[in-house]
XYZ file of C-alpha atoms in Angstrom:
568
model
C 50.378 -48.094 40.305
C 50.571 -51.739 38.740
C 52.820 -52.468 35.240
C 54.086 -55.242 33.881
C 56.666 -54.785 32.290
C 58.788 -57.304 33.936
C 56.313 -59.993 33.745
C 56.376 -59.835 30.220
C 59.376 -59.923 29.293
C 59.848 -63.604 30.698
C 58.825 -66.216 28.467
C 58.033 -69.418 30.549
C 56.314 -72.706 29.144
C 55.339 -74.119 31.830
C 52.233 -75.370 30.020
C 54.526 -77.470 28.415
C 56.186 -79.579 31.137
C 52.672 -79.774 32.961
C 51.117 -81.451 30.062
C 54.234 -84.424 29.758
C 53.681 -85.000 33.392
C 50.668 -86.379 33.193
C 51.369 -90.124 33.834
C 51.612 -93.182 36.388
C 53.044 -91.955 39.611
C 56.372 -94.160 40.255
C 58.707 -94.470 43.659
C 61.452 -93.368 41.491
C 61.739 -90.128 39.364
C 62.251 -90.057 36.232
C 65.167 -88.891 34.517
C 63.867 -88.068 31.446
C 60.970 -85.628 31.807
C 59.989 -83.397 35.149
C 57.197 -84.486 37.539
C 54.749 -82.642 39.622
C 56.524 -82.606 42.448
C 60.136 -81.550 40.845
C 57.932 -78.731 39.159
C 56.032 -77.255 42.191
C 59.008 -77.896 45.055
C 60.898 -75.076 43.683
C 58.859 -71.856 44.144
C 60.978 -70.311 40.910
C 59.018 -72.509 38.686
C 55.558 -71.261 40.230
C 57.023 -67.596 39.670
C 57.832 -68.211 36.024
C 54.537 -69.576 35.555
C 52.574 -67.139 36.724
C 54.602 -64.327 35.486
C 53.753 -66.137 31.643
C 49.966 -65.757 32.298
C 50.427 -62.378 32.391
C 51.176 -62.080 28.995
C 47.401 -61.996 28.327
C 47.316 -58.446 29.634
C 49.102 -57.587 26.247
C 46.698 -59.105 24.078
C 44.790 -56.183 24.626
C 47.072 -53.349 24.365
C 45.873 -50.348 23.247
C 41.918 -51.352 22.276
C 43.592 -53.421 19.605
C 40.755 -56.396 20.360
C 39.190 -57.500 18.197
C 40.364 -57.110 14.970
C 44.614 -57.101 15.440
C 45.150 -53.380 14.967
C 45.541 -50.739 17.814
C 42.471 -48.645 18.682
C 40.552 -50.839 16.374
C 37.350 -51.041 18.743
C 37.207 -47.496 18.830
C 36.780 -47.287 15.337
C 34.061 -49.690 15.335
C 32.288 -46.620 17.296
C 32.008 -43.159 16.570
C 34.635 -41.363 17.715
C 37.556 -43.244 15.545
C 37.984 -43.765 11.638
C 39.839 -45.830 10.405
C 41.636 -44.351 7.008
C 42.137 -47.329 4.649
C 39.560 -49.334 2.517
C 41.501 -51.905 1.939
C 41.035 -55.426 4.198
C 43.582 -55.446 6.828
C 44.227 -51.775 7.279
C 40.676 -51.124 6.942
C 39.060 -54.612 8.224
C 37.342 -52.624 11.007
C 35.447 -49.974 8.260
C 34.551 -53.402 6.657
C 33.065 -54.576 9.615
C 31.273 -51.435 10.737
C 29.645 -51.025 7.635
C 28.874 -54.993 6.766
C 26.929 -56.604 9.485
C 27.131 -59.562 7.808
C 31.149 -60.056 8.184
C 30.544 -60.963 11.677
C 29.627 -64.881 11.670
C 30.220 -68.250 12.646
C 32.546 -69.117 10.020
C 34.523 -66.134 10.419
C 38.002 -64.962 12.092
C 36.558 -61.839 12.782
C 35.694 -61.169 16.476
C 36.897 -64.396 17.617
C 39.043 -64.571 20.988
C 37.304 -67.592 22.318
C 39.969 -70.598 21.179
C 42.741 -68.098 22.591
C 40.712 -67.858 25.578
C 39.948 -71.114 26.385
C 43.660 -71.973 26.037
C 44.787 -69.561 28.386
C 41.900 -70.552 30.588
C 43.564 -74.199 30.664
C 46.531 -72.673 31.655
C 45.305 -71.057 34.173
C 43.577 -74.271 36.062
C 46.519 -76.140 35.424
C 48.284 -73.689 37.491
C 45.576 -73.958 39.988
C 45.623 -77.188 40.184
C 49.309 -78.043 40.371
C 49.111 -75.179 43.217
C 46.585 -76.878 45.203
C 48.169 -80.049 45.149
C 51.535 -80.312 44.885
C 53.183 -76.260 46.026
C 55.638 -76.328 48.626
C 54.799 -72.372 49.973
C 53.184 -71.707 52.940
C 48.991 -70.776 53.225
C 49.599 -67.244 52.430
C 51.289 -67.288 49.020
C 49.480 -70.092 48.279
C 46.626 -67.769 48.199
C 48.362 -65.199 46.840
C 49.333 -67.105 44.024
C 45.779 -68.285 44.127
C 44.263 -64.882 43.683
C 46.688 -64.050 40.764
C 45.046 -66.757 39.087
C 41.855 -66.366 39.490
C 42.388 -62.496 38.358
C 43.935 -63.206 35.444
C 41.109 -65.670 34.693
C 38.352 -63.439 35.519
C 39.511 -61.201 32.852
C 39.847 -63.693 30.314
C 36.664 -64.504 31.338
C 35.002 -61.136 30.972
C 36.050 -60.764 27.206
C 34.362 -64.125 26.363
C 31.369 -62.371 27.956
C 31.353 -59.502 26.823
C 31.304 -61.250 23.456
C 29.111 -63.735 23.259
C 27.300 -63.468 26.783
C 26.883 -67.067 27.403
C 29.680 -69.070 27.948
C 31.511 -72.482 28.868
C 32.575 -72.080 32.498
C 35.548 -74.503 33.532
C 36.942 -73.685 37.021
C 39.096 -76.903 37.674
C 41.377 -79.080 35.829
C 39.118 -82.039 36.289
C 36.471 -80.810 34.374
C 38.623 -81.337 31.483
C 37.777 -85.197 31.432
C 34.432 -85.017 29.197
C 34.881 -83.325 25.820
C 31.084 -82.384 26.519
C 30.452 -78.702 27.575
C 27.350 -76.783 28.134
C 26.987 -73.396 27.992
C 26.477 -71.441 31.312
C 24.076 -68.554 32.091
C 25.015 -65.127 30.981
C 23.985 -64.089 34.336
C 25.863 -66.917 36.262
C 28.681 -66.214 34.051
C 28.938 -62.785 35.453
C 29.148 -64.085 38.623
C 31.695 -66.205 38.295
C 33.811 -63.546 36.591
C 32.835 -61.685 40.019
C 33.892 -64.502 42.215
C 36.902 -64.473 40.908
C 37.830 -60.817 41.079
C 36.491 -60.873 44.837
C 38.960 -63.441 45.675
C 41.873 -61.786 43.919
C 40.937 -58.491 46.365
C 40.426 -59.884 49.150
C 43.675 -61.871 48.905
C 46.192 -59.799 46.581
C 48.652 -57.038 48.387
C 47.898 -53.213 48.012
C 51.213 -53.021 46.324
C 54.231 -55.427 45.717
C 57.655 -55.605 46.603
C 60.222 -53.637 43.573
C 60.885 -57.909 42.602
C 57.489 -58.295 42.081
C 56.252 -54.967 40.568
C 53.830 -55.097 38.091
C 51.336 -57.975 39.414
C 47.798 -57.533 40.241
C 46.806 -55.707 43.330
C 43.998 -55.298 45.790
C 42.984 -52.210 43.514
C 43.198 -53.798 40.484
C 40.898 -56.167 41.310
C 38.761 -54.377 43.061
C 38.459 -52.118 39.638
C 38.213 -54.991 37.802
C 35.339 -56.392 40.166
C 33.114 -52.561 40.009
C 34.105 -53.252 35.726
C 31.983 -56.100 36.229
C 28.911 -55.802 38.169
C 28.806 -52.825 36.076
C 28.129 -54.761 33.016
C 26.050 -57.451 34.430
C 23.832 -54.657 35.389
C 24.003 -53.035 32.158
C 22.812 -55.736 30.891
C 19.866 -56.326 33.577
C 18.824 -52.696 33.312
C 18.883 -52.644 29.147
C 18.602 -55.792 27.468
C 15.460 -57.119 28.952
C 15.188 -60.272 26.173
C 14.786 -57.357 23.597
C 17.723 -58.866 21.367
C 18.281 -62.442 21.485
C 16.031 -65.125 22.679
C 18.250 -67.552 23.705
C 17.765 -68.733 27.164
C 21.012 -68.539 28.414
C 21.515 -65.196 27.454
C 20.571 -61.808 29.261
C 20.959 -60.779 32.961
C 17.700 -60.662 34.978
C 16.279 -56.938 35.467
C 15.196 -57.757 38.917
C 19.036 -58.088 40.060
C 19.854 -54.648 38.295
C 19.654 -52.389 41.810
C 21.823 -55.098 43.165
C 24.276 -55.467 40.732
C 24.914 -51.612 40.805
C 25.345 -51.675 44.366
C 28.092 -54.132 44.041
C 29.764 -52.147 41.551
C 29.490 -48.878 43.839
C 30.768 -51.276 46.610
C 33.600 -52.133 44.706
C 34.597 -48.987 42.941
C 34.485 -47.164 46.785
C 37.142 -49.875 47.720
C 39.273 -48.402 45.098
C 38.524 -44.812 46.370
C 39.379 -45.854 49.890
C 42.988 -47.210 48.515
C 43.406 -43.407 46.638
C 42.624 -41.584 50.066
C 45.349 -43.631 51.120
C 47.873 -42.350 48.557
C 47.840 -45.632 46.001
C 46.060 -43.774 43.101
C 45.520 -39.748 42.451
C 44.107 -37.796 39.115
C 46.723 -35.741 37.434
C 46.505 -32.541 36.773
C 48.049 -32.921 33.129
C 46.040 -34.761 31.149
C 47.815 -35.168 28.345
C 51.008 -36.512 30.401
C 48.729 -39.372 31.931
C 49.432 -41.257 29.430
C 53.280 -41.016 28.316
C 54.184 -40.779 32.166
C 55.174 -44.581 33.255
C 55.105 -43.158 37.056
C 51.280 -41.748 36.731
C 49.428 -41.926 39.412
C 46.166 -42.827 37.964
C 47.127 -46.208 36.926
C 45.696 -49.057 38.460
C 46.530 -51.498 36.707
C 48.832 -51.083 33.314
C 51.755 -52.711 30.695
C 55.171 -51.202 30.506
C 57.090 -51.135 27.509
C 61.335 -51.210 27.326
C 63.502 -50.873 24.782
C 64.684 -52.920 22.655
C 63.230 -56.234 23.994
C 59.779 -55.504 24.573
C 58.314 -52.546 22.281
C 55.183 -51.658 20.492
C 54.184 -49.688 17.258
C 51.631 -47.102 18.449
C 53.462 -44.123 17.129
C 53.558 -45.824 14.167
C 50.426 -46.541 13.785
C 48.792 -43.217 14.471
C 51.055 -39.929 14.970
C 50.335 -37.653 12.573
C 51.908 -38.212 9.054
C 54.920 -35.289 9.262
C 56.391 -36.847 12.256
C 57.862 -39.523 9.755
C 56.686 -38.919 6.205
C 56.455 -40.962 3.617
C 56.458 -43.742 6.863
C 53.680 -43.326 8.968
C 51.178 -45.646 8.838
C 48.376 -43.062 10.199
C 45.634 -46.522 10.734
C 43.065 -44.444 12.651
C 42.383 -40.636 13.116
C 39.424 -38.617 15.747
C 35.858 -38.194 14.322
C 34.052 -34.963 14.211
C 31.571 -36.579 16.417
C 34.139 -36.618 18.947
C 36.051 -33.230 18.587
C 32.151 -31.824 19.095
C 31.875 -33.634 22.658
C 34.734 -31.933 24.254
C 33.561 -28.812 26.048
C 34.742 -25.022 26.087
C 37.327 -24.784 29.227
C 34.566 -22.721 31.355
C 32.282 -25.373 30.978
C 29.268 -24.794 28.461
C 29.359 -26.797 25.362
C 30.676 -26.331 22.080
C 28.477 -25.680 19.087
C 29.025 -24.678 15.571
C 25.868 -22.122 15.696
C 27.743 -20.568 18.084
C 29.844 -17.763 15.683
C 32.091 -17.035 17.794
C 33.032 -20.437 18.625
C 32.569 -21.447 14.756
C 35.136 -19.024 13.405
C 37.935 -20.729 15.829
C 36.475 -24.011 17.203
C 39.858 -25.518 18.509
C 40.486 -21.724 20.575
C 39.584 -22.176 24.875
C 38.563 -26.387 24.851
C 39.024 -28.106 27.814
C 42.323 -29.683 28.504
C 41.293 -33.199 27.479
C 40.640 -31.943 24.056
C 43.652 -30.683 23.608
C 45.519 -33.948 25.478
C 43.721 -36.361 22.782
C 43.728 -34.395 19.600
C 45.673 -33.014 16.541
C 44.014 -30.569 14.699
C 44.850 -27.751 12.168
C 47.231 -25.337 13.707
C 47.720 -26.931 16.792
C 51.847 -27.148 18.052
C 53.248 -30.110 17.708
C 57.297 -31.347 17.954
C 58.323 -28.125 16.844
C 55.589 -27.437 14.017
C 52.579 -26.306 13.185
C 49.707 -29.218 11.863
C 48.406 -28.414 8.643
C 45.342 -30.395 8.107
C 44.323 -28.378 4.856
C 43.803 -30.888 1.482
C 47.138 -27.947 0.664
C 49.567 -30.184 2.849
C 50.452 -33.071 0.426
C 52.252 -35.011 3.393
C 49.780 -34.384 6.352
C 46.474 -33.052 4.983
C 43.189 -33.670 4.598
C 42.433 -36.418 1.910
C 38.688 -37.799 1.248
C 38.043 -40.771 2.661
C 37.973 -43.417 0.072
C 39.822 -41.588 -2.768
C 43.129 -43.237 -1.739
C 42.633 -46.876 -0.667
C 45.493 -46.421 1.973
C 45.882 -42.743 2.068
C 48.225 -42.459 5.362
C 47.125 -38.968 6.314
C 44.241 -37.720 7.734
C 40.423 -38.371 6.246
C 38.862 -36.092 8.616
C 40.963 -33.346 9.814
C 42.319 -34.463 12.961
C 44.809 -36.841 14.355
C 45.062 -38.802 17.768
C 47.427 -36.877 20.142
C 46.510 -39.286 23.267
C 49.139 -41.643 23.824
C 51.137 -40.461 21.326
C 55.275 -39.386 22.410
C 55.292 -35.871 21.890
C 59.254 -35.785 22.340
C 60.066 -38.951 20.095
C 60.598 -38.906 16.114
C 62.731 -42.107 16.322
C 59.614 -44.780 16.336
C 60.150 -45.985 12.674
C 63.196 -47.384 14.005
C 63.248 -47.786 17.661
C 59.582 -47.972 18.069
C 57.027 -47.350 21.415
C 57.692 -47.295 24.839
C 54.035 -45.613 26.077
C 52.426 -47.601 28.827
C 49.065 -49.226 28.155
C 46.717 -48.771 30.879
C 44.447 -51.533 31.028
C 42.499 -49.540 34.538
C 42.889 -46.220 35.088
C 41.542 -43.739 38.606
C 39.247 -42.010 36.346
C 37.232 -45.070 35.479
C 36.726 -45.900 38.927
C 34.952 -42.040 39.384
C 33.113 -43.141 36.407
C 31.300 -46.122 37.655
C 30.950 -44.818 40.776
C 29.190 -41.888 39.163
C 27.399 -44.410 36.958
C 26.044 -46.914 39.559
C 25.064 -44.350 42.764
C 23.158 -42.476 39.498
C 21.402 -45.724 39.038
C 20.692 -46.057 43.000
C 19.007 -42.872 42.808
C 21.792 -41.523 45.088
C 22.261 -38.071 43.189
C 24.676 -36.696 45.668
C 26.966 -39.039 45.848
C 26.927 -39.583 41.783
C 27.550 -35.926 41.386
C 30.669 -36.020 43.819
C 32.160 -38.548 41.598
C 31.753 -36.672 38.401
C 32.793 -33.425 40.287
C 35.961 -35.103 41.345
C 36.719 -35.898 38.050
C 35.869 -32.420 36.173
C 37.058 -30.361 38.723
C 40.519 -32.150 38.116
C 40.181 -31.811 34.855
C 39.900 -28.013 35.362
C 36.298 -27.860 34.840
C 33.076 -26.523 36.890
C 31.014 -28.896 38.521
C 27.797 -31.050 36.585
C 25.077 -29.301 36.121
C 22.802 -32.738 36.186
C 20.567 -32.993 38.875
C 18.677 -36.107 37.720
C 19.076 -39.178 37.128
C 18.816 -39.035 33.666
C 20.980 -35.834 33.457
C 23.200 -38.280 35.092
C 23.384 -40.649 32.523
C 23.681 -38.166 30.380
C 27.097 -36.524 31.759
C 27.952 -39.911 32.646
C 28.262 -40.816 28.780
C 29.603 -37.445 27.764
C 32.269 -37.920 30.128
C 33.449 -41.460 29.456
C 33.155 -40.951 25.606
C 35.680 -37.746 25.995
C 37.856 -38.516 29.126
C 38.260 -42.410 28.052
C 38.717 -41.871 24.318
C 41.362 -44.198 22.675
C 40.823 -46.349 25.099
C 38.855 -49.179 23.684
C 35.870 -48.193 26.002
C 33.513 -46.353 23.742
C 31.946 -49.582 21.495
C 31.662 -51.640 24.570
C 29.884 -48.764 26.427
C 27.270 -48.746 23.588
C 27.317 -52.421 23.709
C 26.030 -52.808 27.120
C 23.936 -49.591 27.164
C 22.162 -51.347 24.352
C 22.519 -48.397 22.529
C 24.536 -49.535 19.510
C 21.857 -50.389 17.297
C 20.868 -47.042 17.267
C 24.421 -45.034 17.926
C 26.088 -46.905 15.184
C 23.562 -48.325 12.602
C 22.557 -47.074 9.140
C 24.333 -43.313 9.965
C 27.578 -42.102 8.388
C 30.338 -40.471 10.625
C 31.999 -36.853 9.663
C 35.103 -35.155 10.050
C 35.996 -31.296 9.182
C 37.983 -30.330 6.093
C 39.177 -27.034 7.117
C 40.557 -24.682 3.772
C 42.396 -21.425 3.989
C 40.335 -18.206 3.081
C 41.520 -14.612 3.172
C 40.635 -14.218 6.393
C 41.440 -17.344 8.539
C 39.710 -20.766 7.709
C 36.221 -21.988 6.388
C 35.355 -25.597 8.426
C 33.527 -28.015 6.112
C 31.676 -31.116 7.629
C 32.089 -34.090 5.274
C 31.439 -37.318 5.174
C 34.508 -39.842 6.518
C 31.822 -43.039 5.762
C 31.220 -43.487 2.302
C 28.251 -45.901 3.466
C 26.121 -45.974 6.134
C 27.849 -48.194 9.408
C 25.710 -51.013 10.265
C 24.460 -52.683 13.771
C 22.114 -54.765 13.735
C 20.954 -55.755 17.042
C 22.279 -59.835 16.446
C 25.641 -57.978 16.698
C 25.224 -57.649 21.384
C 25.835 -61.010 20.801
C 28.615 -62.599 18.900
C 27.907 -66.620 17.398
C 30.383 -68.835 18.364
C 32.838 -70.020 15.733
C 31.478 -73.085 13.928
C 34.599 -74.782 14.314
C 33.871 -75.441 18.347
C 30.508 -76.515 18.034
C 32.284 -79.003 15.456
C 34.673 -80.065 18.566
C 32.505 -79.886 21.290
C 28.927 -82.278 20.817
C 27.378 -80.389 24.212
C 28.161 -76.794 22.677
C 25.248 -74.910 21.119
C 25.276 -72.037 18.827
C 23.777 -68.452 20.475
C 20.318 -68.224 18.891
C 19.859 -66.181 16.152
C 23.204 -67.591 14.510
C-alpha cells in the first residue's frame, strides 16, 4: 500500500532557489543566494524536493480532471450526471452536450501549461541530481526513478489528451524556445521508459519515514496502464479520426504492446502473491479504509491541514440539508450494469426483478449507490419527488437543484459514519491505482493475446472476490465484453469510464447524440412504480475531433516549432 499523505503536506520551492542559481560559477560562495552545490550537499534539500513533486498526485484526486470538480470525467460519460445547468457547477453537462466548447482558445480541457511546468521541475531535479548530489549510486537512482515516475504520469495525461506531444527529457533541451511535437506512438514509449525505470529501481515498500512514495508496484501498474493505452490505440484508432501524422499508434505493434501490458500487470500479481496487495472482501470499505489492501498507489487525507470536500460535494442531500452541494449523482445506465448477486443480469422485463430492482444486487452495487429505501446513517433514502430535501427533482427545472435528478446518489467513497464534513470536511483516501485494475488489464490484454484461460482467471479472481460466479465468456469478444462490464461497474467514480471509451474508440458512439436516464420512483398503494426519465435535456455530443484535444492557441503563440493537432 502507497499514500501520500506525508508528502503532501510539505510545501518545498525548490524550483525557486534552482532557478536564481543559474549563474557564473565563482571560487567563493555567495552569501546572498544558494548555489548548486550548497543545494544538493545536503540530502534534506533533495528530500524536500522530491516530496513537492508529489503534489501532482493531488491534481487528480477523485476524477476531478479536467474540468476542477470531483468526479467530473465521469460525468462526461454515462454513468455520472451532473445536477446543475448552470456554468461552473454544471460546466461538464455544458461540455458533454456542446462539442464545440472544447477548442483552442478555451480553458476547458487544458492541463498542458500545468504540465509542462511540473515537467521542468522535474528535469531540474534530474539534472541537479546527476550533477551535483552528494548520495551514493543507489539513492541516486532511487531518487532517479521517483522522478522519472512522477514524470511519466504527467506525461501520460498530456497523452491521453492530445496524443502527440512535446517530449523534453533533460534540462538542456530547454535552450531553444523551438519544440516539435513527438510521435503519439514514441510518446508512449517514453511514458513507458520511464515507468520501467521507476520499477526496476524503486523499493517494494518504504521505510514508515518515507511512506507514501512510489513503489516497484506502482510503477509497474502504472507501466501495464500504459502499454494498455498505446495498444488501445493501435488496435482501434487505425487513422480513422485524425489525420495528423504524428498522431495514432501503429496497429502492427498492437500484439506487442498488449504483451507488455500483461508483462507488467503479472509483475504486480507476483508482488500480491507476496502479501503487498490483496482484494477485500468488503467492497464498500475499500474505499474509506486508509489501511486497504488493494491500494497500490493512493493520497491520504488528515485533518485539519490537508482535507478535501468530497462529502460535500456528493453525499446525499439529508446528510447536511439545506448544505450539500450534491454536484454529481449515478445514471440509470449504470444502476442497470450491476448484476443480481447469483450472477445473471438485471433487467426491467424481468417482473420480478422490476417490482424491487435494488432487492439481491451484487455487493458493488450496493458499495457505490444510494437509492430509494436503501439504509443510510441511521435513515431511510427517500428518493420520491415527495422528499422536498432529498428527492427526486427534474433535471433542468432547478438550475442548481442540490438533490438528486435521477434517483440515486453516489455511496462510493462517501463516509458512511461522518455528518461533520460541512465543517471539518474529508479525510477518504484517493486511490490513484488500485489491485483490481491490475486483474483488469490483465484480463484485458491476455483477452487480446487470444490467451482465454488466462484472461478468464483474471476476471474470475476478481468476481469471485466480489462474491460472484465465474465469467461465462469464452471468447474473445465475450471477453471484451465482461471486460467492459466489469471496469464500468467495479471502477465507477473513479475517473476511468470516459477514458476507457476514449481509447476503445468507442465514444463517438457511447456518448454522442443520445440522452442519459435516471428512475423517478413514486409511491403507489402497493410499493413503488419506477419511471425512466430523461436526466439530459439534450442529446450529449462526441464528435470524433474530441480523441484528440487541440492545443491551446496560446502555446503555439509561444512556441514558433509547435503545431496545432490537425483538424483544429
Amino acid at each position: 500500500m502507497n499514500t501520500i499523505s506525508s508528502i503532501i503536506k510539505k510545501t518545498f520551492f525548490a524550483a525557486g532557489i534552482f532557478m536564481i542559481v543559474n549563474g557564473c560559477k565563482v571560487d567563493i560562495s555567495p552569501t546572498d543566494r544558494y548555489t548548486e552545490d550548497a543545494v544538493w550537499s545536503n540530502p534534506a534539500n533533495m528530500e524536500l524536493y522530491i516530496n513537492g513533486m508529489y503534489s501532482e498526485f493531488s491534481t487528480f484526486k477523485f476524477g476531478a480532471f479536467p474540468i476542477g470538480y470531483d468526479n467530473a470525467t465521469d460525468a462526461l460519460s454515462d454513468i455520472e450526471k451532473y445536477t446543475s445547468t448552470l456554468a461552473g457547477n454544471g460546466t461538464v453537462n455544458i461540455l458533454a452536450t456542446d462539442a464545440s466548447r472544447v477548442n483552442a482558445a478555451g480553458p476547458q480541457l487544458n492541463y498542458w501549461q500545468a504540465g509542462y511546468t511540473r515537467i521542468r521541475r522535474l528535469n531540474e531535479f534530474l539534472d541537479g541530481l546527476a550533477n551535483y548530489a552528494k548520495v551514493d549510486e543507489t539513492a541516486k537512482k532511487q531518487y532517479e526513478a521517483e522522478a522519472r515516475f512522477i514524470r511519466g504520469y504527467v506525461y501520460f495525461w498530456l497523452v491521453k489528451l492530445h496524443g502527440s506531444v512535446i517530449l523534453l527529457d533533460n534540462i538542456g533541451e530547454y535552450n531553444t524556445k523551438s519544440h516539435e511535437r513527438s510521435s503519439e506512438e514514441d510518446c508512449y514509449k517514453f511514458i513507458a521508459a520511464d515507468f520501467s525505470f521507476a520499477a526496476e529501481n524503486l523499493p517494494k515498500v518504504w521505510d514508515a519515514e518515507r511512506s507514501g512514495r512510489a513503489t516497484k508496484g506502482a510503477a509497474y501498474g502504472m507501466l501495464a496502464r500504459t502499454w494498455l493505452y498505446a495498444a488501445s490505440i493501435a488496435e482501434y484508432d487505425k487513422k480513422q479520426f485524425n489525420k495528423d501524422p504524428l498522431t495514432g499508434v501503429s496497429a502492427s505493434n498492437a500484439s506487442a504492446y498488449y504483451k507488455n501490458a500483461s508483462d507488467a500487470a503479472e509483475a504486480v500479481i507476483a508482488l500480491s502473491k507476496e502479501g503487498y496487495y490483496e482484494l477485500e472482501s468488503d467492497f464498500a470499505n475499500i474505499f474509506t479504509n486508509k489501511n486497504t489492501s488493494e491500494a497500490i498507489f493512493k493520497i491520504d487525507f488528515v485533518a485539519p491541514q490537508i482535507t478535501h470536500n468530497l462529502d460535500l460535494g456528493f453525499a446525499p442531500a439529508a446528510d447536511a440539508p439545506g448544505q450539500c452541494l450534491v454536484y454529481g449523482v449515478p445514471t440509470a445506465e449504470l444502476v442497470n450494469e450491476f448484476e443480481m448477486s447469483d450472477g445473471s443480469k438485471f433487467s426491467w422485463s424481468n417482473a420480478t426483478q422490476a417490482a424491487n430492482p435494488y432487492e439481491n444486487r451484487e455487493q458493488r452495487f450496493y458499495g457505490s449507490v444510494l437509492y430509494n429505501g436503501a439504509s443510510w446513517k441511521g435513515r431511510t433514502i427517500n428518493t420520491t419527488p415527495d422528499d422536498p430535501i432529498e428527492g427526486f427533482s427534474e433535471y433542468g427545472v432547478n438550475t442548481d437543484p442540490h438533490r438528486t435528478v435521477t434517483g440515486y446518489y453516489i455511496r462510493k467513497g462517501i463516509n458512511p459514519t461522518v455528518n461533520d464534513f460541512v465543517v471539518n470536511k474529508s479525510t477518504q483516501s484517493w486511490i490513484e491505482l488500485r489491485y483490481a485494475e491490475i486483474l483488469l488489464i490483465e484480463a484485458e490484454a491476455k483477452a487480446k493475446l487470444n490467451d482465454i484461460g488466462n484472461a478468464q482467471m483474471a476476471l474470475n479472481t476478481l468476481r469471485n472476490k466480489r462474491g460472484l460466479p465465474n465469467t461465462a465468456a469464452s471468447t474473445v469478444p465475450q471477453l471484451m465484453d465482461a471486460v467492459e462490464h466489469e471496469r464500468k461497474v467495479e471502477l465507477a467514480f473513479e475517473g476511468q469510464r470516459y477514458w476507457d471509451l476514449r481509447r476503445w474508440r468507442k465514444a463517438h458512439t457511447v456518448l454522442n447524440n443520445v440522452r442519459f436516464t435516471g428512475h423517478k420512483v413514486t409511491p403507489t398503494g402497493s410499493g413503488f412504480k419506477y419511471e425512466v426519465v430523461n436526466c439530459d435535456n439534450m442529446n450529449r455530443q462526441f464528435t470524433p475531433a474530441l480523441y484528440y484535444i487541440p492545443i491551446p492557441v496560446s502555446e503555439l503563440q509561444n512556441n514558433p516549432g509547435l503545431t496545432q493537432i490537425q483538424g483544429w
